[in-house]
C-alpha cells in the first residue's frame, strides 16, 4: 500500500494542519473504519482522535505514522493541546463534508487558528486505486454477479420489483457481502423509464426489467446494471437495447488514460444521439467507484477532468422513453495507459426470460 499519509501531507504548507472529519476519508488515510472521531495531521505528526468504543481497534489497526489519542471531554481543547508548540497557525478542513454547525464550533472555539478549505487532494488521491482497493472492488463485483446468476432463475412475471430487489440484496449478503453498496433498483415495464425508480409492489408482468445493484466488500463498493426482458421484445425494444449496448461497447473499446472525461462520455452519447435517442439519455456516462458508490471522477459531458490509470469508473449508458420503457447496461472498468480493463463479467446479450 502506498504511504497515503506522506502523499496527503504534500498539500500542507509550513504552519498548516488538516482536520479530517469525513468517515471514509478517515478510513482511507488511517486504515481503520470507525464512526466517531477525527484525524489531526501536521507536517510532523498525525493523530487519530477517537473515543473508548473504538480506541482498542484503532490502536491495533492504524497505519504507520499515526498516534491514537483518547477523546474525552472537550474535543476542541484536546486539539489545542495537541497543537500547542507545533507552530501551526492555520487548519484546513473538508469543505464538502464538514457540517455548518461543526465548522462554526471549530472557528469559535479555536479562534486562534485561521481555517481554510483543503484542496481536493484527497478526492484526487482516492480516485486512483491501488492493488488492494482494486481487489476489494473486484471481490464485491463477483459477489454481485453471483447474485445476478441466481436472480435469473428467480424472476417470473408473478414476482414483484420489491421481491427482486430484496432477493438480490439477500443473495449478495449470503455470498459474502458485508452490506449493499446502495439501495437496489429493480424497475420493470413502464417504471423502467425512470433511471433510479423505486422498486414497487406490483408484479413484473412482461417487458424490460432493469436491475442496478452493488455489494460492499472490505469497505469498497461495486456497481452493475443489467436489463433483461420478460416475454418477447418488440422491434423498438430490440433497437433500443442494441443501441445502448453498441454505445457502451464503443466506450469500453476506447476509454484510456489521458482522455478527457467529456470525451469518454461522447464515445457513448454520440451513438445514442445518432440513433435518434439523444434526448433520452439524461445522465452522465459514469462515475468513480470506491469507498463511496459515487466519487470522482465523473464521466460527464461537462467534466474537464482527465482519466488517469488506476481510476475505477462505471460505464453505464441508458435510453429512457418516458411512460414506455428504459434500458441501461453498466459495467465497471479500471482505466489503464493502453485502454481499460473490464471488471464486470456478467453477460450483456439481451436475456429473454
Ligand atoms: Mn452506477
XYZ file of C-alpha atoms and ligand atoms in Angstrom:
354
model
C 0.000 0.000 0.000
C 1.347 3.436 -0.894
C 2.067 5.727 2.041
C -1.152 7.719 1.995
C -0.158 9.921 4.917
C 3.038 11.189 3.214
C 1.171 11.610 -0.055
C -1.554 13.631 1.641
C 0.961 15.812 3.509
C 2.227 17.212 0.201
C -0.637 19.696 0.268
C 0.267 21.043 3.715
C 2.471 24.120 3.769
C 4.609 25.166 6.717
C 2.434 26.076 9.703
C -0.624 24.276 8.342
C -2.557 21.346 9.822
C -5.506 19.354 8.481
C -8.616 18.247 10.303
C -10.092 15.168 8.591
C -13.673 14.572 9.650
C -15.312 12.596 6.841
C -15.745 8.973 7.939
C -14.437 7.460 4.718
C -11.580 9.949 4.350
C -10.542 8.899 7.846
C -10.730 5.233 6.898
C -8.761 5.853 3.710
C -5.926 7.692 5.436
C -5.517 5.767 8.689
C -6.733 2.355 7.542
C -9.348 1.722 10.245
C -13.125 2.109 9.967
C -14.804 3.911 12.838
C -17.638 6.369 13.067
C -16.837 8.902 15.745
C -13.583 10.744 15.705
C -11.238 12.688 13.502
C -7.689 12.928 12.229
C -5.419 15.837 13.051
C -2.441 15.934 10.711
C 0.504 18.331 10.773
C 3.731 18.218 8.809
C 5.427 16.389 11.651
C 2.714 14.491 13.474
C -0.560 12.692 12.881
C -3.194 11.916 15.499
C -6.287 9.758 15.475
C -8.797 11.116 17.984
C -11.440 8.598 18.960
C -13.466 7.531 21.972
C -13.361 4.477 24.211
C -15.595 2.398 21.914
C -13.026 2.365 19.128
C -9.738 3.072 20.841
C -8.557 -0.550 21.001
C -9.385 -1.389 17.365
C -7.904 1.870 16.144
C -4.741 1.408 18.184
C -4.213 -2.063 16.681
C -5.069 -1.283 13.077
C -3.824 2.246 12.430
C -1.403 2.875 9.578
C 2.218 3.778 10.378
C 2.788 7.338 11.469
C -0.459 7.792 13.403
C -0.713 8.160 17.165
C -4.042 7.259 18.755
C -5.426 9.687 21.322
C -8.427 9.067 23.583
C -11.097 11.695 23.089
C -12.805 12.560 26.351
C -14.048 15.945 27.442
C -13.786 18.858 25.042
C -12.672 17.955 21.527
C -11.525 21.485 20.770
C -9.480 21.703 23.984
C -7.787 18.445 23.015
C -6.984 19.801 19.546
C -5.461 22.918 21.151
C -3.368 20.771 23.472
C -2.118 18.572 20.641
C -1.206 21.596 18.528
C 0.468 23.618 21.287
C 4.102 24.316 20.496
C 3.726 22.880 16.976
C 3.978 26.194 15.162
C 0.637 25.545 13.434
C -1.291 28.740 12.670
C -3.957 27.534 10.229
C -6.151 24.458 9.940
C -7.554 23.000 6.724
C -10.951 21.332 6.764
C -13.004 19.211 4.347
C -15.358 21.730 2.831
C -17.566 19.151 1.133
C -18.467 17.193 4.244
C -17.986 19.268 7.417
C -21.358 20.442 8.714
C -22.018 24.156 9.155
C -22.522 23.524 12.865
C -19.174 21.826 13.416
C -17.405 24.444 11.293
C -18.904 27.162 13.494
C -17.854 25.369 16.695
C -14.309 24.914 15.426
C -13.910 28.511 14.291
C -15.389 29.871 17.548
C -13.564 27.596 19.970
C -10.302 27.534 18.037
C -10.302 31.215 17.151
C -6.514 31.491 17.394
C -6.242 29.438 14.168
C -7.207 30.513 10.681
C -9.487 27.952 8.976
C -9.219 27.253 5.261
C -10.824 24.673 2.932
C -8.383 21.908 1.936
C -7.653 21.473 -1.750
C -9.394 18.463 -3.177
C -6.215 16.454 -2.838
C -7.910 13.584 -1.044
C -10.511 13.029 -3.783
C -7.806 13.001 -6.386
C -5.676 10.573 -4.393
C -8.678 8.373 -3.767
C -9.709 8.323 -7.425
C -6.548 6.357 -8.307
C -6.899 2.915 -6.777
C -4.045 0.758 -5.527
C -3.979 -3.044 -5.894
C -5.664 -3.734 -2.559
C -8.511 -1.381 -3.327
C -8.975 -2.916 -6.765
C -9.015 -6.441 -5.295
C -11.787 -5.440 -2.895
C -13.842 -3.872 -5.682
C -13.422 -6.958 -7.887
C -14.440 -9.213 -4.981
C -17.541 -7.083 -4.399
C -18.321 -7.311 -8.111
C -18.002 -11.133 -8.181
C -20.441 -11.320 -5.272
C -22.937 -9.137 -7.163
C -22.521 -11.323 -10.260
C -23.246 -14.473 -8.257
C -26.437 -12.802 -7.031
C -27.307 -11.886 -10.620
C -26.846 -15.501 -11.763
C -29.200 -16.588 -9.027
C -31.821 -13.939 -9.738
C -32.219 -15.036 -13.369
C -33.779 -18.247 -12.080
C -35.896 -16.368 -9.556
C -37.563 -13.889 -11.931
C -41.082 -14.728 -13.152
C -43.955 -12.427 -14.229
C -45.544 -13.221 -10.851
C -42.866 -11.747 -8.558
C -42.707 -8.046 -7.679
C -39.957 -5.470 -8.176
C -39.563 -5.246 -4.404
C -39.098 -9.030 -4.170
C -36.422 -8.967 -6.884
C -34.571 -6.161 -5.064
C -34.828 -7.931 -1.706
C -33.650 -11.265 -3.136
C -30.635 -9.607 -4.810
C -29.672 -8.000 -1.502
C -30.167 -11.244 0.444
C -28.074 -13.181 -2.074
C -25.251 -10.619 -2.046
C -25.049 -10.835 1.742
C -25.316 -14.621 1.661
C -22.457 -14.777 -0.856
C -20.135 -12.737 1.358
C -21.008 -9.055 1.019
C -20.659 -7.076 4.231
C -23.532 -4.913 3.022
C -25.112 -3.445 -0.066
C -23.346 -0.601 -1.830
C -26.573 1.389 -2.329
C -30.331 0.845 -2.380
C -31.016 -1.802 -5.017
C -33.002 -0.677 -8.040
C -35.389 -3.100 -9.775
C -37.797 -1.379 -12.153
C -39.972 -3.073 -14.734
C -42.322 -2.256 -17.600
C -43.234 1.440 -17.628
C -41.238 2.028 -14.428
C -38.054 1.079 -16.266
C -38.105 4.500 -17.956
C -37.161 6.011 -14.576
C -33.391 5.517 -14.250
C -33.464 5.450 -10.438
C -37.061 4.370 -9.820
C -38.060 2.781 -6.515
C -38.964 -0.935 -6.593
C -42.727 -1.273 -6.213
C -45.164 -3.949 -5.033
C -46.727 -4.680 -8.411
C -45.969 -7.903 -10.289
C -43.379 -7.715 -13.043
C -45.645 -8.891 -15.863
C -43.914 -8.604 -19.253
C -41.404 -6.148 -20.687
C -37.997 -4.870 -19.620
C -36.696 -5.261 -16.077
C -33.683 -3.122 -15.128
C -31.656 -4.114 -12.073
C -28.950 -1.786 -10.724
C -27.162 -3.129 -7.674
C -23.847 -3.471 -5.895
C -22.163 -5.212 -2.997
C -19.705 -3.933 -0.430
C -16.536 -5.828 0.412
C -13.617 -4.611 2.556
C -15.359 -1.252 2.647
C -15.396 -0.985 -1.162
C -18.423 -0.812 -3.442
C -19.303 -2.481 -6.730
C -21.889 -1.253 -9.217
C -23.567 -3.053 -12.117
C -26.776 -2.781 -14.123
C -28.437 -5.322 -16.378
C -31.704 -5.042 -18.267
C -33.491 -8.292 -19.097
C -36.779 -8.860 -20.905
C -39.781 -10.872 -19.706
C -41.545 -12.130 -22.796
C -40.541 -11.310 -26.357
C -39.252 -7.770 -27.021
C -40.809 -5.870 -29.968
C -38.682 -4.275 -32.709
C -38.285 -0.925 -30.971
C -37.306 -2.575 -27.684
C -34.671 -4.565 -29.569
C -33.416 -1.428 -31.317
C -33.123 0.486 -28.040
C -31.288 -2.404 -26.347
C -28.873 -2.826 -29.270
C -28.200 0.943 -29.347
C -27.358 1.078 -25.638
C -25.108 -1.968 -25.990
C -23.362 -0.511 -29.055
C -22.824 2.793 -27.223
C -21.393 1.012 -24.200
C -19.175 -1.268 -26.306
C -17.729 1.725 -28.148
C -16.909 3.446 -24.863
C -15.341 0.262 -23.409
C -13.179 -0.166 -26.509
C -11.774 3.360 -26.491
C -11.599 4.645 -22.921
C -7.995 5.075 -21.772
C -5.770 7.185 -19.550
C -5.168 10.718 -20.781
C -8.647 11.036 -22.267
C -10.918 13.819 -21.049
C -13.971 12.569 -19.141
C -16.180 14.546 -21.523
C -14.621 12.686 -24.478
C -15.314 9.359 -22.769
C -18.948 10.373 -22.333
C -19.172 11.322 -26.020
C -17.992 7.839 -27.092
C -21.378 6.508 -25.988
C -23.540 9.615 -26.251
C -22.788 10.240 -29.942
C -24.020 6.748 -30.872
C -27.233 7.226 -28.900
C -27.766 10.659 -30.468
C -27.155 9.310 -33.989
C -29.808 6.656 -33.367
C -32.273 9.454 -32.544
C -32.366 8.984 -28.753
C -30.056 11.821 -27.656
C -32.737 13.437 -25.505
C -33.485 10.112 -23.803
C -30.042 9.794 -22.151
C -30.157 12.414 -19.399
C -27.411 11.266 -17.042
C -23.623 11.064 -17.329
C -21.877 8.026 -18.811
C -20.399 7.037 -15.475
C -18.716 7.847 -12.173
C -15.840 6.765 -9.985
C -16.455 3.920 -7.516
C -14.543 3.226 -4.312
C -15.305 3.574 -0.618
C -18.194 5.707 -1.834
C -20.521 4.429 -4.528
C -20.281 7.775 -6.310
C -16.950 9.552 -6.184
C -14.704 11.436 -8.585
C -14.061 11.178 -11.477
C -17.303 11.957 -13.242
C -17.677 10.844 -16.871
C -19.920 13.748 -17.765
C -20.217 15.935 -20.872
C -19.371 18.919 -18.645
C -16.346 17.441 -16.858
C -12.925 18.965 -17.503
C -11.122 16.126 -15.663
C -8.752 13.764 -17.417
C -8.789 10.000 -16.862
C -5.758 8.526 -15.085
C -4.510 4.937 -14.974
C -5.987 3.359 -11.835
C -9.306 5.217 -11.969
C -12.137 2.721 -11.464
C -15.269 4.033 -13.143
C -18.640 2.825 -14.332
C -19.682 2.875 -17.985
C -23.469 2.989 -17.972
C -25.299 4.475 -20.931
C -29.083 4.270 -20.999
C -32.098 5.182 -23.081
C -35.347 6.040 -21.288
C -38.622 6.522 -23.177
C -40.951 8.269 -20.743
C -44.052 6.270 -19.848
C -42.945 3.350 -22.024
C -39.689 1.594 -21.122
C -35.996 2.070 -20.457
C -32.711 0.214 -20.869
C -29.394 0.695 -19.045
C -26.294 -1.500 -19.162
C -23.499 -0.845 -16.677
C -20.020 -2.306 -16.232
C -17.146 -1.179 -14.028
C -13.706 -0.725 -15.568
C -10.204 0.047 -14.393
C -8.544 2.646 -16.625
C -5.063 1.734 -17.909
C -2.459 3.519 -20.076
C -3.485 1.414 -23.090
C -7.247 1.199 -22.582
C -9.367 -0.173 -19.796
C -9.817 -3.480 -18.023
C -13.442 -4.534 -17.653
C -14.007 -5.732 -14.074
C -17.517 -6.986 -14.908
C -18.016 -10.492 -16.272
C -21.812 -10.855 -16.487
C -23.352 -11.474 -19.903
C -24.702 -8.482 -21.822
C -26.575 -10.025 -24.749
C -30.293 -9.431 -24.264
C -31.553 -12.085 -21.867
C -35.186 -13.035 -22.614
C -36.912 -14.811 -19.746
Mn -23.614 3.474 -11.301
